mmCIF file of N, CA and C in Angstrom:
data_model
loop_
_atom_site.group_PDB
_atom_site.id
_atom_site.type_symbol
_atom_site.label_atom_id
_atom_site.label_comp_id
_atom_site.label_asym_id
_atom_site.label_seq_id
_atom_site.Cartn_x
_atom_site.Cartn_y
_atom_site.Cartn_z
ATOM 1 N N MET A 453 115.009 77.161 79.331
ATOM 2 C CA MET A 453 114.482 76.250 78.309
ATOM 3 C C MET A 453 115.790 75.488 78.699
ATOM 4 N N ALA A 454 115.327 74.082 78.763
ATOM 5 C CA ALA A 454 116.422 72.939 79.352
ATOM 6 C C ALA A 454 117.231 72.563 77.763
ATOM 7 N N ALA A 455 118.098 72.632 78.027
ATOM 8 C CA ALA A 455 118.895 71.753 76.755
ATOM 9 C C ALA A 455 118.309 70.397 76.337
ATOM 10 N N ALA A 456 118.144 70.137 75.501
ATOM 11 C CA ALA A 456 117.960 68.662 74.548
ATOM 12 C C ALA A 456 118.788 67.902 75.073
ATOM 13 N N GLU A 457 118.384 66.702 75.574
ATOM 14 C CA GLU A 457 119.387 65.488 75.948
ATOM 15 C C GLU A 457 119.934 64.986 74.832
ATOM 16 N N PRO A 458 121.128 64.424 74.791
ATOM 17 C CA PRO A 458 121.534 63.739 73.830
ATOM 18 C C PRO A 458 120.781 62.569 73.401
ATOM 19 N N PRO A 459 120.707 62.092 72.222
ATOM 20 C CA PRO A 459 119.881 60.923 72.076
ATOM 21 C C PRO A 459 120.586 59.433 72.603
ATOM 22 N N ASP A 460 119.547 58.449 72.965
ATOM 23 C CA ASP A 460 120.046 57.510 73.768
ATOM 24 C C ASP A 460 120.872 56.748 72.610
ATOM 25 N N PHE A 461 122.094 56.009 73.195
ATOM 26 C CA PHE A 461 122.752 55.051 72.575
ATOM 27 C C PHE A 461 122.071 54.016 71.769
ATOM 28 N N VAL A 462 121.321 53.363 72.178
ATOM 29 C CA VAL A 462 120.416 52.590 71.370
ATOM 30 C C VAL A 462 119.770 53.008 70.341
ATOM 31 N N ASP A 463 119.218 54.315 70.199
ATOM 32 C CA ASP A 463 118.450 55.216 69.242
ATOM 33 C C ASP A 463 119.465 55.360 68.339
ATOM 34 N N GLN A 464 120.754 55.860 68.398
ATOM 35 C CA GLN A 464 121.463 56.297 67.514
ATOM 36 C C GLN A 464 121.997 54.983 66.423
ATOM 37 N N PHE A 465 121.834 53.926 67.280
ATOM 38 C CA PHE A 465 122.136 52.557 66.221
ATOM 39 C C PHE A 465 121.125 52.271 65.488
ATOM 40 N N THR A 466 119.624 52.212 66.021
ATOM 41 C CA THR A 466 118.738 52.079 65.250
ATOM 42 C C THR A 466 118.400 53.262 64.171
ATOM 43 N N ALA A 467 119.012 54.560 64.427
ATOM 44 C CA ALA A 467 118.481 55.399 63.363
ATOM 45 C C ALA A 467 119.640 55.213 62.384
ATOM 46 N N LEU A 468 120.810 54.691 62.357
ATOM 47 C CA LEU A 468 121.764 54.510 61.692
ATOM 48 C C LEU A 468 121.279 53.319 60.077
ATOM 49 N N ARG A 469 121.715 53.760 58.935
ATOM 50 C CA ARG A 469 121.134 53.326 58.141
ATOM 51 C C ARG A 469 122.304 52.918 56.941
ATOM 52 N N GLU A 470 122.306 51.575 56.630
ATOM 53 C CA GLU A 470 123.181 51.541 55.487
ATOM 54 C C GLU A 470 122.586 50.350 54.467
ATOM 55 N N THR A 471 122.762 50.627 53.197
ATOM 56 C CA THR A 471 122.087 49.780 52.166
ATOM 57 C C THR A 471 123.215 49.333 51.174
ATOM 58 N N ALA A 472 122.773 48.339 50.337
ATOM 59 C CA ALA A 472 123.729 47.318 49.906
ATOM 60 C C ALA A 472 123.018 46.746 48.546
ATOM 61 N N VAL A 473 123.442 46.945 47.375
ATOM 62 C CA VAL A 473 122.496 46.439 46.215
ATOM 63 C C VAL A 473 123.312 44.955 45.785
ATOM 64 N N ALA A 474 122.490 44.036 45.146
ATOM 65 C CA ALA A 474 123.100 42.689 44.716
ATOM 66 C C ALA A 474 122.269 42.713 43.158
ATOM 67 N N ALA A 475 122.750 41.714 42.345
ATOM 68 C CA ALA A 475 121.902 41.518 41.010
ATOM 69 C C ALA A 475 121.819 42.251 40.318
ATOM 70 N N ASN A 476 123.148 43.384 40.245
ATOM 71 C CA ASN A 476 123.037 44.553 39.169
ATOM 72 C C ASN A 476 122.178 45.346 39.465
ATOM 73 N N GLY A 477 122.051 45.578 40.845
ATOM 74 C CA GLY A 477 120.608 46.824 41.329
ATOM 75 C C GLY A 477 119.475 46.195 41.223
ATOM 76 N N LEU A 478 119.358 44.912 41.166
ATOM 77 C CA LEU A 478 117.776 44.553 41.031
ATOM 78 C C LEU A 478 117.350 44.284 42.772
ATOM 79 N N VAL A 479 118.206 44.211 43.607
ATOM 80 C CA VAL A 479 118.120 43.981 44.767
ATOM 81 C C VAL A 479 118.638 44.910 45.751
ATOM 82 N N GLU A 480 117.987 45.521 46.520
ATOM 83 C CA GLU A 480 118.389 46.499 47.477
ATOM 84 C C GLU A 480 117.917 46.431 49.075
ATOM 85 N N VAL A 481 118.913 46.192 49.866
ATOM 86 C CA VAL A 481 118.684 45.690 51.027
ATOM 87 C C VAL A 481 119.165 47.080 52.207
ATOM 88 N N ALA A 482 118.379 47.153 53.203
ATOM 89 C CA ALA A 482 118.777 48.508 54.053
ATOM 90 C C ALA A 482 118.655 47.760 55.254
ATOM 91 N N VAL A 483 119.664 48.104 56.207
ATOM 92 C CA VAL A 483 119.646 47.508 57.753
ATOM 93 C C VAL A 483 120.229 48.693 58.423
ATOM 94 N N ASP A 484 119.480 48.251 60.074
ATOM 95 C CA ASP A 484 120.156 49.604 60.894
ATOM 96 C C ASP A 484 121.190 49.284 61.985
ATOM 97 N N GLY A 485 121.697 50.412 62.317
ATOM 98 C CA GLY A 485 123.069 49.571 63.173
ATOM 99 C C GLY A 485 123.068 48.886 63.956
ATOM 100 N N THR A 486 121.950 48.088 64.119
ATOM 101 C CA THR A 486 122.247 46.841 64.964
ATOM 102 C C THR A 486 121.880 45.743 64.164
ATOM 103 N N GLY A 487 121.866 45.679 62.762
ATOM 104 C CA GLY A 487 121.941 44.690 61.904
ATOM 105 C C GLY A 487 120.532 44.219 61.849
ATOM 106 N N ASP A 488 119.478 45.060 61.940
ATOM 107 C CA ASP A 488 118.360 44.820 62.023
ATOM 108 C C ASP A 488 117.832 45.005 60.310
ATOM 109 N N LEU A 489 117.005 44.132 59.426
ATOM 110 C CA LEU A 489 116.726 44.635 58.243
ATOM 111 C C LEU A 489 115.243 45.311 58.190
ATOM 112 N N VAL A 490 115.686 46.420 57.709
ATOM 113 C CA VAL A 490 114.718 47.954 57.711
ATOM 114 C C VAL A 490 114.081 48.010 56.373
ATOM 115 N N GLY A 491 114.603 47.547 55.154
ATOM 116 C CA GLY A 491 114.208 47.920 53.875
ATOM 117 C C GLY A 491 114.340 46.705 52.798
ATOM 118 N N LEU A 492 113.935 46.408 52.118
ATOM 119 C CA LEU A 492 113.680 45.460 51.254
ATOM 120 C C LEU A 492 113.313 46.026 49.989
ATOM 121 N N ASN A 493 113.982 46.689 48.727
ATOM 122 C CA ASN A 493 113.479 46.573 47.537
ATOM 123 C C ASN A 493 113.644 46.012 46.479
ATOM 124 N N LEU A 494 112.958 45.160 45.794
ATOM 125 C CA LEU A 494 113.201 44.293 44.535
ATOM 126 C C LEU A 494 112.610 44.793 43.173
ATOM 127 N N ASP A 495 113.541 45.399 42.308
ATOM 128 C CA ASP A 495 113.416 45.848 41.007
ATOM 129 C C ASP A 495 112.347 44.815 40.560
ATOM 130 N N PRO A 496 111.039 44.943 39.734
ATOM 131 C CA PRO A 496 110.465 44.066 39.176
ATOM 132 C C PRO A 496 111.047 42.997 38.215
ATOM 133 N N ARG A 497 112.220 43.372 37.724
ATOM 134 C CA ARG A 497 112.804 42.709 36.912
ATOM 135 C C ARG A 497 113.520 41.641 37.461
ATOM 136 N N ALA A 498 113.704 41.779 38.959
ATOM 137 C CA ALA A 498 114.294 40.606 40.016
ATOM 138 C C ALA A 498 113.340 39.281 40.094
ATOM 139 N N MET A 499 112.008 39.516 39.528
ATOM 140 C CA MET A 499 111.440 38.334 39.504
ATOM 141 C C MET A 499 111.550 37.550 38.325
ATOM 142 N N ARG A 500 112.233 37.729 37.312
ATOM 143 C CA ARG A 500 112.825 37.062 36.543
ATOM 144 C C ARG A 500 113.865 36.015 37.041
ATOM 145 N N LEU A 501 114.372 36.230 38.035
ATOM 146 C CA LEU A 501 115.260 35.372 38.605
ATOM 147 C C LEU A 501 115.156 34.265 39.272
ATOM 148 N N SER A 502 115.780 33.023 39.309
ATOM 149 C CA SER A 502 115.222 31.855 39.708
ATOM 150 C C SER A 502 115.163 32.367 41.372
ATOM 151 N N SER A 503 114.283 31.129 42.256
ATOM 152 C CA SER A 503 114.184 31.644 43.458
ATOM 153 C C SER A 503 115.629 31.429 44.139
ATOM 154 N N ASP A 504 116.533 30.471 43.652
ATOM 155 C CA ASP A 504 117.764 30.342 44.194
ATOM 156 C C ASP A 504 118.339 31.526 44.214
ATOM 157 N N GLU A 505 118.336 32.336 42.867
ATOM 158 C CA GLU A 505 119.395 33.729 42.390
ATOM 159 C C GLU A 505 118.721 34.668 43.318
ATOM 160 N N LEU A 506 117.384 34.547 43.372
ATOM 161 C CA LEU A 506 116.889 35.900 43.922
ATOM 162 C C LEU A 506 117.400 35.775 45.715
ATOM 163 N N ALA A 507 117.004 34.569 46.264
ATOM 164 C CA ALA A 507 117.412 34.497 47.725
ATOM 165 C C ALA A 507 119.047 34.819 47.944
ATOM 166 N N ALA A 508 119.900 34.391 46.838
ATOM 167 C CA ALA A 508 121.402 34.549 46.987
ATOM 168 C C ALA A 508 121.700 35.853 46.796
ATOM 169 N N ALA A 509 120.943 36.695 46.175
ATOM 170 C CA ALA A 509 121.316 38.341 45.862
ATOM 171 C C ALA A 509 120.408 38.883 47.257
ATOM 172 N N ILE A 510 119.374 38.539 47.493
ATOM 173 C CA ILE A 510 118.916 39.159 49.023
ATOM 174 C C ILE A 510 120.014 38.774 49.834
ATOM 175 N N ARG A 511 120.599 37.587 50.048
ATOM 176 C CA ARG A 511 121.453 37.141 51.381
ATOM 177 C C ARG A 511 122.587 38.286 50.624
ATOM 178 N N GLU A 512 123.327 38.014 49.572
ATOM 179 C CA GLU A 512 124.744 39.075 49.441
ATOM 180 C C GLU A 512 124.547 40.403 49.646
ATOM 181 N N ALA A 513 123.479 41.107 49.241
ATOM 182 C CA ALA A 513 122.738 42.636 49.611
ATOM 183 C C ALA A 513 122.753 42.718 51.071
ATOM 184 N N PHE A 514 122.235 41.856 51.800
ATOM 185 C CA PHE A 514 122.040 41.637 53.279
ATOM 186 C C PHE A 514 123.301 41.904 53.972
ATOM 187 N N GLY A 515 124.210 41.071 53.632
ATOM 188 C CA GLY A 515 125.396 40.648 54.151
ATOM 189 C C GLY A 515 126.364 41.830 54.180
ATOM 190 N N LYS A 516 126.070 42.600 52.811
ATOM 191 C CA LYS A 516 126.903 43.451 52.639
ATOM 192 C C LYS A 516 126.518 44.978 53.405
ATOM 193 N N ALA A 517 125.268 44.993 53.440
ATOM 194 C CA ALA A 517 124.767 46.165 54.222
ATOM 195 C C ALA A 517 125.043 45.908 55.596
ATOM 196 N N ARG A 518 124.845 44.703 56.232
ATOM 197 C CA ARG A 518 125.049 44.491 57.615
ATOM 198 C C ARG A 518 126.581 44.932 57.952
ATOM 199 N N ALA A 519 127.442 44.278 57.164
ATOM 200 C CA ALA A 519 128.832 44.592 57.502
ATOM 201 C C ALA A 519 129.161 45.900 57.297
ATOM 202 N N ALA A 520 128.607 47.029 56.554
ATOM 203 C CA ALA A 520 129.139 48.481 56.369
ATOM 204 C C ALA A 520 128.382 49.037 57.800
ATOM 205 N N ALA A 521 127.135 48.455 57.876
ATOM 206 C CA ALA A 521 126.444 49.255 59.559
ATOM 207 C C ALA A 521 127.247 48.649 60.555
ATOM 208 N N GLN A 522 127.920 47.725 60.581
ATOM 209 C CA GLN A 522 128.655 47.133 61.646
ATOM 210 C C GLN A 522 130.062 47.968 61.843
ATOM 211 N N GLU A 523 130.474 48.169 60.855
ATOM 212 C CA GLU A 523 131.698 48.899 61.033
ATOM 213 C C GLU A 523 131.213 50.384 61.127
ATOM 214 N N ARG A 524 130.161 50.989 60.544
ATOM 215 C CA ARG A 524 130.039 52.401 60.998
ATOM 216 C C ARG A 524 129.546 52.375 62.676
ATOM 217 N N ALA A 525 128.787 51.466 63.107
ATOM 218 C CA ALA A 525 128.292 51.493 64.193
ATOM 219 C C ALA A 525 129.592 51.453 65.598
ATOM 220 N N MET A 526 130.666 50.516 65.133
ATOM 221 C CA MET A 526 131.863 50.489 65.608
ATOM 222 C C MET A 526 132.846 51.642 65.619
ATOM 223 N N ARG A 527 132.642 52.519 64.798
ATOM 224 C CA ARG A 527 133.281 53.679 64.763
ATOM 225 C C ARG A 527 132.394 54.668 65.701
ATOM 226 N N ALA A 528 131.071 54.410 65.878
ATOM 227 C CA ALA A 528 130.612 55.375 66.592
ATOM 228 C C ALA A 528 130.497 55.087 67.902
ATOM 229 N N ILE A 529 131.079 53.865 68.668
ATOM 230 C CA ILE A 529 131.031 53.716 70.078
ATOM 231 C C ILE A 529 132.194 54.257 70.471
ATOM 232 N N PRO A 530 131.980 55.462 71.595
ATOM 233 C CA PRO A 530 133.244 56.108 72.152
ATOM 234 C C PRO A 530 134.448 55.187 72.277
ATOM 235 N N GLU A 531 135.746 55.545 72.194
ATOM 236 C CA GLU A 531 136.721 54.843 72.644
ATOM 237 C C GLU A 531 136.781 54.477 74.115
ATOM 238 N N ALA A 532 136.375 55.217 75.116
ATOM 239 C CA ALA A 532 136.241 54.786 76.293
ATOM 240 C C ALA A 532 135.432 53.533 76.496
ATOM 241 N N LEU A 533 134.462 53.488 75.688
ATOM 242 C CA LEU A 533 133.755 52.057 75.611
ATOM 243 C C LEU A 533 134.003 50.756 75.288
ATOM 244 N N ARG A 534 135.053 51.283 74.178
ATOM 245 C CA ARG A 534 135.825 49.745 73.741
ATOM 246 C C ARG A 534 137.074 49.272 74.638
ATOM 247 N N GLN A 535 137.393 50.143 75.435
ATOM 248 C CA GLN A 535 138.533 49.582 76.506
ATOM 249 C C GLN A 535 138.124 48.676 77.801
ATOM 250 N N GLU A 536 139.016 47.751 77.641
ATOM 251 C CA GLU A 536 138.314 46.813 78.791
ATOM 252 C C GLU A 536 139.044 47.477 79.969
ATOM 253 N N THR A 537 137.936 47.454 81.085
ATOM 254 C CA THR A 537 138.208 47.624 82.608
ATOM 255 C C THR A 537 138.168 46.647 83.581
ATOM 256 N N PRO A 538 138.681 46.725 84.696
ATOM 257 C CA PRO A 538 138.778 45.913 85.575
ATOM 258 C C PRO A 538 137.421 45.270 85.957
ATOM 259 N N GLU A 539 136.542 46.049 86.070
ATOM 260 C CA GLU A 539 135.188 45.758 86.288
ATOM 261 C C GLU A 539 134.393 44.775 84.943
ATOM 262 N N LEU A 540 134.795 45.129 83.648
ATOM 263 C CA LEU A 540 134.102 44.305 82.533
ATOM 264 C C LEU A 540 134.774 43.118 82.195
ATOM 265 N N THR A 541 136.072 43.244 82.698
ATOM 266 C CA THR A 541 136.899 41.882 82.782
ATOM 267 C C THR A 541 136.552 40.585 83.560
ATOM 268 N N ALA A 542 135.877 41.410 85.014
ATOM 269 C CA ALA A 542 135.573 40.659 86.093
ATOM 270 C C ALA A 542 134.270 39.926 85.660
ATOM 271 N N LEU A 543 133.213 41.187 85.045
ATOM 272 C CA LEU A 543 132.183 40.150 84.521
ATOM 273 C C LEU A 543 131.804 39.779 83.542
ATOM 274 N N LEU A 544 132.830 39.866 82.518
ATOM 275 C CA LEU A 544 132.990 38.927 81.620
ATOM 276 C C LEU A 544 133.378 37.536 81.850
ATOM 277 N N GLN A 545 134.280 37.477 82.925
ATOM 278 C CA GLN A 545 134.587 36.207 83.501
ATOM 279 C C GLN A 545 133.398 35.355 84.502
ATOM 280 N N ASP A 546 132.839 36.342 85.163
ATOM 281 C CA ASP A 546 131.741 35.470 85.582
ATOM 282 C C ASP A 546 130.689 35.064 84.696
ATOM 283 N N VAL A 547 130.443 35.776 83.656
ATOM 284 C CA VAL A 547 129.560 35.304 82.396
ATOM 285 C C VAL A 547 130.135 34.059 81.965
ATOM 286 N N LYS A 548 131.289 34.424 81.897
ATOM 287 C CA LYS A 548 132.032 32.744 81.270
ATOM 288 C C LYS A 548 132.037 31.582 82.127
ATOM 289 N N SER A 549 132.295 32.009 83.374
ATOM 290 C CA SER A 549 132.056 30.779 84.409
ATOM 291 C C SER A 549 130.841 30.077 84.588
ATOM 292 N N ASP A 550 129.701 31.071 84.393
ATOM 293 C CA ASP A 550 128.198 30.627 84.324
ATOM 294 C C ASP A 550 128.117 29.893 83.338
ATOM 295 N N ALA A 551 128.690 30.210 82.132
ATOM 296 C CA ALA A 551 128.333 29.360 80.986
ATOM 297 C C ALA A 551 128.883 28.234 81.068
ATOM 298 N N HIS A 552 130.113 28.037 81.607
ATOM 299 C CA HIS A 552 130.641 26.909 81.740
ATOM 300 C C HIS A 552 130.124 25.863 82.373
ATOM 301 N N ALA A 553 129.545 26.376 83.946
ATOM 302 C CA ALA A 553 128.737 25.853 84.526
ATOM 303 C C ALA A 553 127.471 25.017 84.092
ATOM 304 N N ARG A 554 126.692 26.183 83.239
ATOM 305 C CA ARG A 554 125.441 25.695 82.460
ATOM 306 C C ARG A 554 125.874 24.343 81.267
ATOM 307 N N MET A 555 126.918 24.451 80.846
ATOM 308 C CA MET A 555 126.964 23.599 79.890
ATOM 309 C C MET A 555 127.444 22.129 80.917
ATOM 310 N N ASP A 556 127.971 22.325 81.524
ATOM 311 C CA ASP A 556 128.339 20.903 82.368
ATOM 312 C C ASP A 556 127.068 20.532 82.823
ATOM 313 N N ASP A 557 126.253 21.432 83.319
ATOM 314 C CA ASP A 557 124.997 20.955 83.866
ATOM 315 C C ASP A 557 124.427 20.201 82.630
ATOM 316 N N ILE A 558 124.185 20.903 81.361
ATOM 317 C CA ILE A 558 123.511 19.962 80.158
ATOM 318 C C ILE A 558 124.154 18.830 79.876
ATOM 319 N N LEU A 559 125.591 18.716 79.723
ATOM 320 C CA LEU A 559 126.470 17.713 79.430
ATOM 321 C C LEU A 559 126.099 16.194 80.111
ATOM 322 N N VAL A 560 125.800 16.914 81.732
ATOM 323 C CA VAL A 560 125.244 15.584 82.606
ATOM 324 C C VAL A 560 124.029 15.163 82.264
ATOM 325 N N VAL A 561 122.915 16.281 81.688
ATOM 326 C CA VAL A 561 121.554 15.600 81.560
ATOM 327 C C VAL A 561 121.644 14.605 80.057
ATOM 328 N N ALA A 562 122.541 15.100 79.284
ATOM 329 C CA ALA A 562 122.633 14.598 77.945
ATOM 330 C C ALA A 562 123.128 13.262 78.586
ATOM 331 N N ASN A 563 124.266 12.964 78.978
ATOM 332 C CA ASN A 563 124.715 11.964 79.545
ATOM 333 C C ASN A 563 123.780 10.985 79.722
ATOM 334 N N GLU A 564 123.019 11.508 81.182
ATOM 335 C CA GLU A 564 121.963 10.571 81.736
ATOM 336 C C GLU A 564 120.857 9.821 80.737
ATOM 337 N N LEU A 565 120.416 10.921 79.935
ATOM 338 C CA LEU A 565 119.592 10.496 78.756
ATOM 339 C C LEU A 565 120.031 9.382 77.451
ATOM 340 N N THR A 566 121.066 9.528 77.380
ATOM 341 C CA THR A 566 121.588 8.577 76.564
ATOM 342 C C THR A 566 122.002 7.186 77.149
ATOM 343 N N ALA A 567 122.297 7.239 78.647
ATOM 344 C CA ALA A 567 122.564 5.947 79.252
ATOM 345 C C ALA A 567 120.840 5.492 79.206
ATOM 346 N N ARG A 568 119.977 6.285 79.721
ATOM 347 C CA ARG A 568 118.809 5.482 79.722
ATOM 348 C C ARG A 568 118.104 5.154 78.444
ATOM 349 N N LEU A 569 118.449 5.926 77.142
ATOM 350 C CA LEU A 569 117.983 5.333 76.030
ATOM 351 C C LEU A 569 118.904 3.950 75.572
ATOM 352 N N ASP A 570 120.095 3.961 75.879
ATOM 353 C CA ASP A 570 120.986 2.739 76.027
ATOM 354 C C ASP A 570 120.267 1.667 76.331
ATOM 355 N N ARG A 571 119.752 1.855 77.463
ATOM 356 C CA ARG A 571 119.406 0.856 78.523
ATOM 357 C C ARG A 571 117.916 0.236 77.872
ATOM 358 N N LEU A 572 117.191 1.523 77.308
ATOM 359 C CA LEU A 572 115.969 1.174 76.691
ATOM 360 C C LEU A 572 115.857 0.264 75.261
ATOM 361 N N MET A 573 117.153 0.381 74.607
ATOM 362 C CA MET A 573 117.361 -0.109 73.233
ATOM 363 C C MET A 573 117.670 -1.484 73.589
ATOM 364 N N GLN A 574 118.458 -1.505 74.936
ATOM 365 C CA GLN A 574 118.750 -3.107 74.828
ATOM 366 C C GLN A 574 117.589 -3.853 74.713
ATOM 367 N N PRO A 575 118.046 -5.494 73.893
ATOM 368 C CA PRO A 575 117.086 -6.409 74.043
ATOM 369 C C PRO A 575 116.591 -6.895 75.333
ATOM 370 N N ARG A 576 115.081 -7.272 75.663
ATOM 371 C CA ARG A 576 115.073 -7.669 77.254
ATOM 372 C C ARG A 576 115.229 -9.185 77.032
ATOM 373 N N SER A 577 115.688 -9.758 78.231
ATOM 374 C CA SER A 577 115.825 -11.218 78.380
ATOM 375 C C SER A 577 114.678 -11.947 78.831
#
């Protein structure tokens, strides 16, 4: 019988769960290791909160749960993967250069559009 393969790295993150509460326990939020919302429990008494208070409580609990999940997920990443290598540095530099080039292209187009709009907005003689 073959040995079971270790779980996929992404599966480990999606299996990770963190929960947090807010509004004195009326709101409970659960997230996975990727920060995705995987659970939301509202005590029936939470419906007595104003919509602004309820929204704030959900955001607060979500933020706490996501921060805890991110911290746990970072601890789960092997040290070897957290260290920069020449290959990773080169890849990041390529991505950065590509992003700058694309941003330059976008700025050129935006400037051209602005110039066209300026010409269209000028009164005709």
